[in-house]
Structures are given as C-alpha cells and as structure tokens.
Short mmCIF file of N, CA and C in Angstrom, two decimals:
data_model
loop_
_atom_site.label_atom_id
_atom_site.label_comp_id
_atom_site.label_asym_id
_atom_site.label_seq_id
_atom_site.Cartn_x
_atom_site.Cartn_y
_atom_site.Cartn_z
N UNK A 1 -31.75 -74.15 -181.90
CA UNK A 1 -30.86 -73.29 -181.15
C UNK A 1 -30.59 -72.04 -181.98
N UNK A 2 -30.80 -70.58 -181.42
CA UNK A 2 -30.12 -69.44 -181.99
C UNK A 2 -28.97 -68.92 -181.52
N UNK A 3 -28.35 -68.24 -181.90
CA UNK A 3 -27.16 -67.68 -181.95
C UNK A 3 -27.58 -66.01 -181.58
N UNK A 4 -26.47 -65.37 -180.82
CA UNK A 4 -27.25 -63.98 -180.34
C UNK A 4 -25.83 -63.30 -179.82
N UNK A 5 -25.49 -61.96 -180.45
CA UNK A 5 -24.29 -61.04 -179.85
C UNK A 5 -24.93 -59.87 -179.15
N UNK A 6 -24.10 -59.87 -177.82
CA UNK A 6 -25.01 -58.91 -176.58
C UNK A 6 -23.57 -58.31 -176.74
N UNK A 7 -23.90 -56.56 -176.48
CA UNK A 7 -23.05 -56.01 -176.56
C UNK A 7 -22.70 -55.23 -175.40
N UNK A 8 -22.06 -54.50 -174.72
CA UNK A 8 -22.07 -54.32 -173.24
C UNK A 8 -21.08 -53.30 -173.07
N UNK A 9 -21.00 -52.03 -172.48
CA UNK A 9 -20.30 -51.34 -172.27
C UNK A 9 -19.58 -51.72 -170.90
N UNK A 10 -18.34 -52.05 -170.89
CA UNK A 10 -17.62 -52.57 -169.38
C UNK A 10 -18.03 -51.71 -167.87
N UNK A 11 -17.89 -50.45 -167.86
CA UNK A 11 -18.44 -49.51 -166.62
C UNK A 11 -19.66 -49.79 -166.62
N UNK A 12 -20.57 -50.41 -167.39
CA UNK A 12 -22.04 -50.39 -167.03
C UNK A 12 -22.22 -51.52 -166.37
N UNK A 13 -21.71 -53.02 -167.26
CA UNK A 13 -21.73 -54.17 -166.12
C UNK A 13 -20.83 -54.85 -167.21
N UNK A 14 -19.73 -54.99 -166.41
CA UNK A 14 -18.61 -55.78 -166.61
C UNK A 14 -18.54 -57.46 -166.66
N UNK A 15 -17.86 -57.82 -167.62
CA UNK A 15 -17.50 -59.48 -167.74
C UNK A 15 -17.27 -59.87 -166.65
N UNK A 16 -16.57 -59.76 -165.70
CA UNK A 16 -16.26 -60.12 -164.55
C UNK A 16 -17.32 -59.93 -163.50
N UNK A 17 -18.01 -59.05 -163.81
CA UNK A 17 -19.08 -59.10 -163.05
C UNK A 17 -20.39 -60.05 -163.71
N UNK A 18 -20.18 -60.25 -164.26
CA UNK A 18 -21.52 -61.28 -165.29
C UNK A 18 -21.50 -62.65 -164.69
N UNK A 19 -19.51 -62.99 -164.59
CA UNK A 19 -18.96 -64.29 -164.71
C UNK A 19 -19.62 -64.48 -162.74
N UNK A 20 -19.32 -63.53 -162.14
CA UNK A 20 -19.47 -63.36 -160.50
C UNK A 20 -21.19 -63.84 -160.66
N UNK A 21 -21.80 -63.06 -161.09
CA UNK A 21 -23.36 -63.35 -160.92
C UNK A 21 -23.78 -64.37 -161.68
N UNK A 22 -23.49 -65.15 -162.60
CA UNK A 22 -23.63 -66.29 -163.13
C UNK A 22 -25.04 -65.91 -164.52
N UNK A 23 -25.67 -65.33 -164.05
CA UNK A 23 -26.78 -65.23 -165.04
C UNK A 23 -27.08 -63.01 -164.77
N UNK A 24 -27.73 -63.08 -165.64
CA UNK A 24 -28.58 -61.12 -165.32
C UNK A 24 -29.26 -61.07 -165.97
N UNK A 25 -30.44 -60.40 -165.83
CA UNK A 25 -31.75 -59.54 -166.54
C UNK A 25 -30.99 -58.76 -166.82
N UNK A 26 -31.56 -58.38 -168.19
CA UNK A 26 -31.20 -57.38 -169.32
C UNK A 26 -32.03 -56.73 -169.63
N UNK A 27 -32.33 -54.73 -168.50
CA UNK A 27 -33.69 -54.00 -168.95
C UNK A 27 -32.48 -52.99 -169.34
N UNK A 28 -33.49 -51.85 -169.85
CA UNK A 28 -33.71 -50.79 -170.35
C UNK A 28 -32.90 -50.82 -171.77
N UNK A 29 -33.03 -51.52 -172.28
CA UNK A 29 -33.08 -51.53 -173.77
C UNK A 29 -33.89 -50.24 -174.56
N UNK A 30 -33.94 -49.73 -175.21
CA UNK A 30 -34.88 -48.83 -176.12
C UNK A 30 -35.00 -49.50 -177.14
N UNK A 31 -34.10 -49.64 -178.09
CA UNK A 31 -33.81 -50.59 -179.31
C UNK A 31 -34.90 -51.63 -179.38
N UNK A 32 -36.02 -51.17 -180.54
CA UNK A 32 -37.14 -51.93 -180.08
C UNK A 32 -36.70 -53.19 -180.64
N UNK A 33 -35.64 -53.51 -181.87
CA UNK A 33 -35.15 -54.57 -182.38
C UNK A 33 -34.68 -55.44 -181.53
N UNK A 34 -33.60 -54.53 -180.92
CA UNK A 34 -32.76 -55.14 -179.62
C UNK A 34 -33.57 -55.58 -178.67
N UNK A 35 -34.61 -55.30 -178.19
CA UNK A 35 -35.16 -55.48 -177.05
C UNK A 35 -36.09 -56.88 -177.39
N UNK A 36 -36.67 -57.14 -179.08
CA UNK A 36 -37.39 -58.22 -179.27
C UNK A 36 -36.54 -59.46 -179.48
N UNK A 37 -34.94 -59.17 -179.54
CA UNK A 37 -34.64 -60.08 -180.06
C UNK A 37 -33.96 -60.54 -178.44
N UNK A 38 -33.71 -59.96 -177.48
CA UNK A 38 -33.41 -60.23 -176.46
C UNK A 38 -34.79 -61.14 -175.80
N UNK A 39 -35.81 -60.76 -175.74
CA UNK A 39 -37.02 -61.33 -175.54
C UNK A 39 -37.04 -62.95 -176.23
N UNK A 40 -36.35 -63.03 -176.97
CA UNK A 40 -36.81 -63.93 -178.10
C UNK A 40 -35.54 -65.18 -177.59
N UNK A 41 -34.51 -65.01 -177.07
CA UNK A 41 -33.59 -65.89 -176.39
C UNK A 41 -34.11 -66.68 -175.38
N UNK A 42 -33.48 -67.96 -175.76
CA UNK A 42 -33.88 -69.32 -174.75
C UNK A 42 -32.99 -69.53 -174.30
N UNK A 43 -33.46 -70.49 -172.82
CA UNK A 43 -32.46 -71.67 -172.39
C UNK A 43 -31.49 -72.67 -173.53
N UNK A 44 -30.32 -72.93 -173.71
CA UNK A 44 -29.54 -72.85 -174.36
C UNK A 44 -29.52 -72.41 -175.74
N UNK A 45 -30.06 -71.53 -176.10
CA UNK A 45 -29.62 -70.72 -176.91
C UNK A 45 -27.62 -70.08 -176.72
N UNK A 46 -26.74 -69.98 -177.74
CA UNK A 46 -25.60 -69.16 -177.83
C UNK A 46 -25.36 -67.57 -177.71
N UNK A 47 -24.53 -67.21 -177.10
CA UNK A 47 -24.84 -65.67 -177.11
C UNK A 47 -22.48 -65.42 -177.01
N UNK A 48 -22.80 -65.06 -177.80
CA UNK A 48 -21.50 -63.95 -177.67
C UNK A 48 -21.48 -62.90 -177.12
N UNK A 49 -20.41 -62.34 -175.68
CA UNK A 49 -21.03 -61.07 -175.22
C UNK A 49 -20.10 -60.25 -175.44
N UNK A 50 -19.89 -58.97 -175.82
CA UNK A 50 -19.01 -58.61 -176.97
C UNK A 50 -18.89 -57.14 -175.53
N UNK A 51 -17.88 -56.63 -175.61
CA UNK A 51 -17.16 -55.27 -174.96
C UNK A 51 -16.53 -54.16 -175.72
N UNK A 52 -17.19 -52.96 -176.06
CA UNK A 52 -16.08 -52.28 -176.22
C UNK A 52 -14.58 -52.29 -175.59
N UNK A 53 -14.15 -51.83 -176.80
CA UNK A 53 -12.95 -51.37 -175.79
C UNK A 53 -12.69 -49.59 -175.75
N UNK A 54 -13.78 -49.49 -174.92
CA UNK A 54 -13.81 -47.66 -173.95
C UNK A 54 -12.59 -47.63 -173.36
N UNK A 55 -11.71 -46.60 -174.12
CA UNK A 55 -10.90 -45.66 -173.39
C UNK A 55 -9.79 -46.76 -173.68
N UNK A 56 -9.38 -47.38 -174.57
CA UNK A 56 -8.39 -47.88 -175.09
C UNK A 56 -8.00 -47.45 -176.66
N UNK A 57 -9.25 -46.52 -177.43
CA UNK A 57 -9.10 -46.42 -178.70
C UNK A 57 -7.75 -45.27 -178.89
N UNK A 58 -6.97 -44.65 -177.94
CA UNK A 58 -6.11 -43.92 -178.15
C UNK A 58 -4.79 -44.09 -177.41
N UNK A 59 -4.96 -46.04 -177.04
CA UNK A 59 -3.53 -46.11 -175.87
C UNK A 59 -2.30 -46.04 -176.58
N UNK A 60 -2.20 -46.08 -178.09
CA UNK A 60 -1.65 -46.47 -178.94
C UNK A 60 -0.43 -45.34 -179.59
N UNK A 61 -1.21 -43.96 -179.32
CA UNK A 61 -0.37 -42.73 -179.35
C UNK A 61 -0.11 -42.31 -178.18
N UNK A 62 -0.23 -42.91 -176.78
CA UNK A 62 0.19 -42.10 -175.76
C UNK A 62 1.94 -42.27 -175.76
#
C-alpha cells in the first residue's frame, strides 16, 4: 500500500463535490512528477486530499 497527498484548489473541484461524485479522474496535470505519481496510485492505496485555504489568508485583519 502507498500513501499519496492530492492537492486541490476548492473553486476548481471542491471536497464536497468529490464526496457527491464518490470517485474523479484527475487530468491536466503538467507536473510531470505529479502526473507519474498520480499514474502510479492503486485501488486501496491512501491519499490525503489537502485544500488550500484561497481567500482566507487575510480573514484575520479584516
């Protein structure tokens, strides 16, 4: 079993939308690293799916 952190900008495709569709293809990668190591994930393999947090880095001084 490997271990694997997918990283995901929320406006592009959201957790909630992941959790709704149950599974997704993952294209347009460039990242030729990123893209082999995405290739390289199995059926139960682990994956952490990680979110910025866009447009929260300044809620802090409003």
């Amino acid at each position: 079993m490997n271990y694997f952190l997918v990283k995901s900008e929320p406006f592009k495709y959201s957790w909630e939308q992941f959790n709704k569709d149950g599974q997704t293809f993952w294209d347009g990668v460039r990242n030729y690293q990123a893209r082999n190591n995405l290739k390289a994930m199995k059926k139960g393999d682990l994956v952490l799916f990680y979110h910025s947090n866009e447009g929260k880095e300044g809620s802090r001084y409003r």
